[in-house]
């Protein structure tokens, strides 16, 4: 059974950088059939795709975040990471790590972590 | 403002069939397949339909999906109280995943 688990700070100050990790168990992030990504959900409930990474290190980002976001991975630890700079109150959200199946055209996310709430406040 | 358009709410009584719509454009739904997610309060979304009409293992066959042109629909037949949740549609468009704003389904 695949399991994804986010970890990181629950509170970030404005202008600082958010760093989150996603630990994957029950499967390998080196599996060539999947992307590994991040999606966030605002307090209003809307979902927003941040970006994904392939096991080769190839990334794709939402243009809305492109200048602030970096997704990386460590295959030896079966983890991938999100780094989001210049945080503002608008970045307050629940951040989910996901497994994305890109074989299907709509890129469904078929496994999700439980999510981690990140608040941006001084 | 979400890229895909869903009604904010829907309701039906147990046993009934309910349909939730998702409207897009030629560049998103019109060019790719649609997925649907179910989310209960305080939990992560769960994939219930992918590639327009495919159900992941473990999803009851009461859930079905369809797509026509630039719109898609999720149908739930034989509605049960445990189906009360928020449902999101999504697709791939212009090199990113886009979502609908979500429809909160109430089982009366």
CSV table of C-alpha atoms in Angstrom, one decimal:
chain,number,residue,atom,x,y,z
A,1,UNK,CA,0.0,0.0,0.0
A,2,UNK,CA,1.5,3.3,-1.1
A,3,UNK,CA,1.8,5.9,1.5
A,4,UNK,CA,2.8,9.5,1.2
A,5,UNK,CA,3.6,11.7,4.3
A,6,UNK,CA,4.3,15.4,4.3
A,7,UNK,CA,6.6,17.0,6.9
A,8,UNK,CA,7.7,20.6,7.5
A,9,UNK,CA,6.9,23.7,9.5
A,10,UNK,CA,3.4,24.7,10.2
A,11,UNK,CA,4.2,28.4,10.4
A,12,UNK,CA,6.3,30.5,8.1
A,13,UNK,CA,7.0,34.2,8.4
A,14,UNK,CA,6.3,36.5,5.5
A,15,UNK,CA,9.1,36.8,2.9
A,16,UNK,CA,10.7,33.5,4.2
A,17,UNK,CA,11.1,30.3,2.3
A,18,UNK,CA,8.9,27.2,2.8
A,19,UNK,CA,10.5,23.8,2.7
A,20,UNK,CA,8.4,20.7,2.8
A,21,UNK,CA,9.4,17.0,2.4
A,22,UNK,CA,7.3,14.1,1.2
A,23,UNK,CA,8.3,10.6,2.4
A,24,UNK,CA,7.1,7.8,0.2
A,25,UNK,CA,6.6,4.2,1.5
A,26,UNK,CA,5.2,1.1,-0.1
A,27,UNK,CA,6.5,2.1,-3.5
A,28,UNK,CA,9.5,3.7,-5.2
A,29,UNK,CA,9.7,7.3,-6.5
A,30,UNK,CA,12.1,5.8,-9.2
A,31,UNK,CA,9.0,4.1,-10.8
A,32,UNK,CA,9.1,5.4,-14.4
A,33,UNK,CA,5.3,5.3,-14.6
A,34,UNK,CA,4.6,8.2,-12.3
A,35,UNK,CA,5.3,11.9,-11.5
A,36,UNK,CA,5.6,13.1,-8.0
A,37,UNK,CA,4.1,16.4,-7.2
A,38,UNK,CA,2.6,19.0,-4.9
A,39,UNK,CA,-1.0,20.4,-4.8
A,40,UNK,CA,-2.2,23.0,-2.3
A,41,UNK,CA,-5.7,23.8,-1.1
A,42,UNK,CA,-6.5,27.4,0.1
A,43,UNK,CA,-8.7,28.1,3.1
A,44,UNK,CA,-11.5,28.8,0.7
A,45,UNK,CA,-11.3,25.2,-0.5
A,46,UNK,CA,-9.9,25.6,-4.1
A,47,UNK,CA,-7.2,23.2,-5.3
A,48,UNK,CA,-4.1,24.5,-7.0
A,49,UNK,CA,-1.4,22.4,-8.8
A,50,UNK,CA,2.1,23.6,-7.9
A,51,UNK,CA,4.3,21.2,-10.0
A,52,UNK,CA,5.8,17.8,-10.4
A,53,UNK,CA,9.1,16.0,-10.7
A,54,UNK,CA,10.0,12.8,-12.5
A,55,UNK,CA,12.6,10.3,-11.1
A,56,UNK,CA,15.1,11.6,-13.6
A,57,UNK,CA,14.9,15.1,-12.0
A,58,UNK,CA,12.8,16.6,-14.8
A,59,UNK,CA,10.4,19.1,-13.4
A,60,UNK,CA,7.3,21.0,-14.6
A,61,UNK,CA,5.8,23.9,-12.7
A,62,UNK,CA,2.6,26.0,-12.6
A,63,UNK,CA,3.6,29.3,-14.3
A,64,UNK,CA,1.9,31.0,-11.3
A,65,UNK,CA,4.8,29.8,-9.1
A,66,UNK,CA,7.6,29.4,-11.6
A,67,UNK,CA,9.8,32.1,-10.2
A,68,UNK,CA,9.4,31.0,-6.6
A,69,UNK,CA,9.2,27.2,-6.7
A,70,UNK,CA,11.7,24.3,-6.7
A,71,UNK,CA,10.8,20.7,-6.5
A,72,UNK,CA,13.6,18.2,-6.0
A,73,UNK,CA,14.0,14.6,-5.0
A,74,UNK,CA,16.3,12.2,-3.2
A,75,UNK,CA,15.8,8.7,-4.6
A,76,UNK,CA,18.1,7.1,-2.0
A,77,UNK,CA,15.7,8.3,0.7
A,78,UNK,CA,12.6,7.8,-1.4
A,79,UNK,CA,11.6,11.5,-0.7
A,80,UNK,CA,10.8,14.5,-2.7
A,81,UNK,CA,10.7,18.1,-1.7
A,82,UNK,CA,9.0,21.5,-2.2
A,83,UNK,CA,10.7,24.8,-1.8
A,84,UNK,CA,8.7,28.0,-2.1
A,85,UNK,CA,10.3,31.3,-1.6
A,86,UNK,CA,9.0,34.8,-0.8
A,87,UNK,CA,6.0,33.4,1.1
A,88,UNK,CA,3.0,35.7,1.7
A,89,UNK,CA,-0.3,35.4,3.5
A,90,UNK,CA,-1.8,34.2,0.1
A,91,UNK,CA,0.4,31.1,0.4
A,92,UNK,CA,-1.4,30.0,3.5
A,93,UNK,CA,-2.9,26.6,2.6
A,94,UNK,CA,-2.9,22.9,3.1
A,95,UNK,CA,-0.1,21.4,1.0
A,96,UNK,CA,-0.5,17.9,-0.3
A,97,UNK,CA,2.1,15.7,-1.9
A,98,UNK,CA,0.8,13.4,-4.6
A,99,UNK,CA,1.6,10.6,-7.0
A,100,UNK,CA,0.5,11.7,-10.5
A,101,UNK,CA,-0.2,9.1,-13.2
A,102,UNK,CA,0.9,10.8,-16.4
A,103,UNK,CA,0.1,7.8,-18.6
A,104,UNK,CA,-3.5,9.1,-18.6
A,105,UNK,CA,-4.1,12.3,-20.4
A,106,UNK,CA,-5.7,14.1,-17.6
A,107,UNK,CA,-2.8,13.4,-15.3
A,108,UNK,CA,-4.8,12.0,-12.4
A,109,UNK,CA,-3.3,12.1,-8.9
A,110,UNK,CA,-4.1,8.6,-7.6
A,111,UNK,CA,-2.4,8.8,-4.2
A,112,UNK,CA,-2.3,11.7,-1.8
A,113,UNK,CA,-0.6,12.5,1.5
A,114,UNK,CA,-2.7,13.6,4.4
A,115,UNK,CA,-1.7,17.2,3.8
A,116,UNK,CA,0.1,19.6,6.0
A,117,UNK,CA,-1.3,23.0,7.0
A,118,UNK,CA,1.1,25.9,6.4
A,119,UNK,CA,0.3,29.3,7.8
A,120,UNK,CA,2.1,32.5,6.8
A,121,UNK,CA,2.2,35.0,9.6
A,122,UNK,CA,4.6,37.2,11.5
B,1,UNK,CA,-11.3,31.9,-9.8
B,2,UNK,CA,-11.0,28.3,-11.0
B,3,UNK,CA,-10.2,27.3,-14.6
B,4,UNK,CA,-13.0,24.8,-14.7
B,5,UNK,CA,-16.6,25.7,-13.7
B,6,UNK,CA,-18.7,23.6,-11.3
B,7,UNK,CA,-21.9,24.5,-9.5
B,8,UNK,CA,-21.0,25.3,-5.9
B,9,UNK,CA,-23.6,23.0,-4.5
B,10,UNK,CA,-25.9,20.1,-5.3
B,11,UNK,CA,-28.4,18.0,-3.3
B,12,UNK,CA,-30.5,14.9,-3.5
B,13,UNK,CA,-32.2,12.4,-1.4
B,14,UNK,CA,-31.0,8.9,-0.6
B,15,UNK,CA,-31.5,6.5,-3.5
B,16,UNK,CA,-31.7,9.2,-6.1
B,17,UNK,CA,-29.3,9.9,-8.9
B,18,UNK,CA,-27.4,13.1,-8.9
B,19,UNK,CA,-25.2,14.7,-11.6
B,20,UNK,CA,-22.5,17.2,-11.1
B,21,UNK,CA,-21.3,19.2,-14.1
B,22,UNK,CA,-17.8,20.5,-15.0
B,23,UNK,CA,-17.5,23.1,-17.8
B,24,UNK,CA,-14.3,24.1,-19.6
B,25,UNK,CA,-13.0,25.1,-22.9
B,26,UNK,CA,-11.5,23.5,-26.1
B,27,UNK,CA,-8.0,24.0,-24.6
B,28,UNK,CA,-8.6,22.1,-21.4
B,29,UNK,CA,-11.6,19.6,-21.3
B,30,UNK,CA,-11.9,19.8,-25.0
B,31,UNK,CA,-8.4,18.6,-25.5
B,32,UNK,CA,-7.9,16.1,-22.6
B,33,UNK,CA,-9.5,13.6,-20.3
B,34,UNK,CA,-11.2,14.5,-17.1
B,35,UNK,CA,-10.8,13.2,-13.5
B,36,UNK,CA,-13.0,13.5,-10.5
B,37,UNK,CA,-12.1,13.7,-6.8
B,38,UNK,CA,-14.1,13.2,-3.7
B,39,UNK,CA,-13.1,15.0,-0.5
B,40,UNK,CA,-14.6,14.7,3.0
B,41,UNK,CA,-14.0,17.5,5.5
B,42,UNK,CA,-10.5,17.4,7.0
B,43,UNK,CA,-9.2,14.7,4.7
B,44,UNK,CA,-7.3,14.7,1.4
B,45,UNK,CA,-9.1,14.4,-1.9
B,46,UNK,CA,-9.5,10.8,-3.3
B,47,UNK,CA,-9.6,9.9,-7.0
B,48,UNK,CA,-13.0,8.4,-7.9
B,49,UNK,CA,-13.0,8.8,-11.7
B,50,UNK,CA,-10.1,9.1,-14.2
B,51,UNK,CA,-9.9,9.3,-17.9
B,52,UNK,CA,-13.5,10.5,-18.1
B,53,UNK,CA,-15.2,7.3,-17.0
B,54,UNK,CA,-12.8,4.9,-15.4
B,55,UNK,CA,-13.2,3.9,-11.8
B,56,UNK,CA,-10.1,3.1,-9.6
B,57,UNK,CA,-10.2,-0.1,-7.8
B,58,UNK,CA,-12.5,0.1,-4.7
B,59,UNK,CA,-14.8,2.9,-6.0
B,60,UNK,CA,-18.4,1.7,-6.1
B,61,UNK,CA,-20.0,1.3,-9.6
B,62,UNK,CA,-22.6,3.8,-8.4
B,63,UNK,CA,-20.1,6.4,-9.5
B,64,UNK,CA,-19.8,7.1,-13.2
B,65,UNK,CA,-18.3,9.8,-15.4
B,66,UNK,CA,-18.8,11.1,-18.9
B,67,UNK,CA,-17.5,13.8,-21.2
B,68,UNK,CA,-18.8,15.6,-24.2
B,69,UNK,CA,-17.0,18.4,-26.0
B,70,UNK,CA,-15.9,20.9,-23.4
B,71,UNK,CA,-18.0,19.6,-20.5
B,72,UNK,CA,-17.9,16.6,-18.2
B,73,UNK,CA,-20.2,15.1,-15.7
B,74,UNK,CA,-20.0,13.0,-12.6
B,75,UNK,CA,-23.1,10.9,-11.8
B,76,UNK,CA,-23.8,9.1,-8.6
B,77,UNK,CA,-26.7,6.7,-8.6
B,78,UNK,CA,-28.4,5.1,-5.6
B,79,UNK,CA,-27.2,8.0,-3.5
B,80,UNK,CA,-26.1,7.1,0.0
B,81,UNK,CA,-25.5,9.3,3.0
B,82,UNK,CA,-21.8,8.5,2.9
B,83,UNK,CA,-21.6,10.2,-0.5
B,84,UNK,CA,-22.0,13.6,1.1
B,85,UNK,CA,-18.7,15.3,0.2
B,86,UNK,CA,-17.2,17.9,-2.0
B,87,UNK,CA,-16.4,16.8,-5.6
B,88,UNK,CA,-13.7,18.4,-7.8
B,89,UNK,CA,-13.1,17.9,-11.5
B,90,UNK,CA,-9.7,18.3,-13.1
B,91,UNK,CA,-7.8,17.9,-16.4
B,92,UNK,CA,-4.5,18.6,-18.0
B,93,UNK,CA,-4.2,21.9,-20.0
B,94,UNK,CA,-1.3,24.0,-21.2
B,95,UNK,CA,1.3,21.9,-19.3
B,96,UNK,CA,-0.4,22.0,-15.9
B,97,UNK,CA,-3.3,20.4,-14.1
B,98,UNK,CA,-6.3,22.6,-13.6
B,99,UNK,CA,-9.3,22.1,-11.3
B,100,UNK,CA,-12.9,23.1,-10.9
B,101,UNK,CA,-13.9,25.0,-7.8
B,102,UNK,CA,-15.6,22.0,-6.3
B,103,UNK,CA,-19.3,21.1,-5.7
B,104,UNK,CA,-20.5,20.4,-2.2
B,105,UNK,CA,-23.0,17.5,-2.4
B,106,UNK,CA,-25.6,17.3,0.4
B,107,UNK,CA,-27.6,14.1,0.9
B,108,UNK,CA,-31.0,15.4,2.2
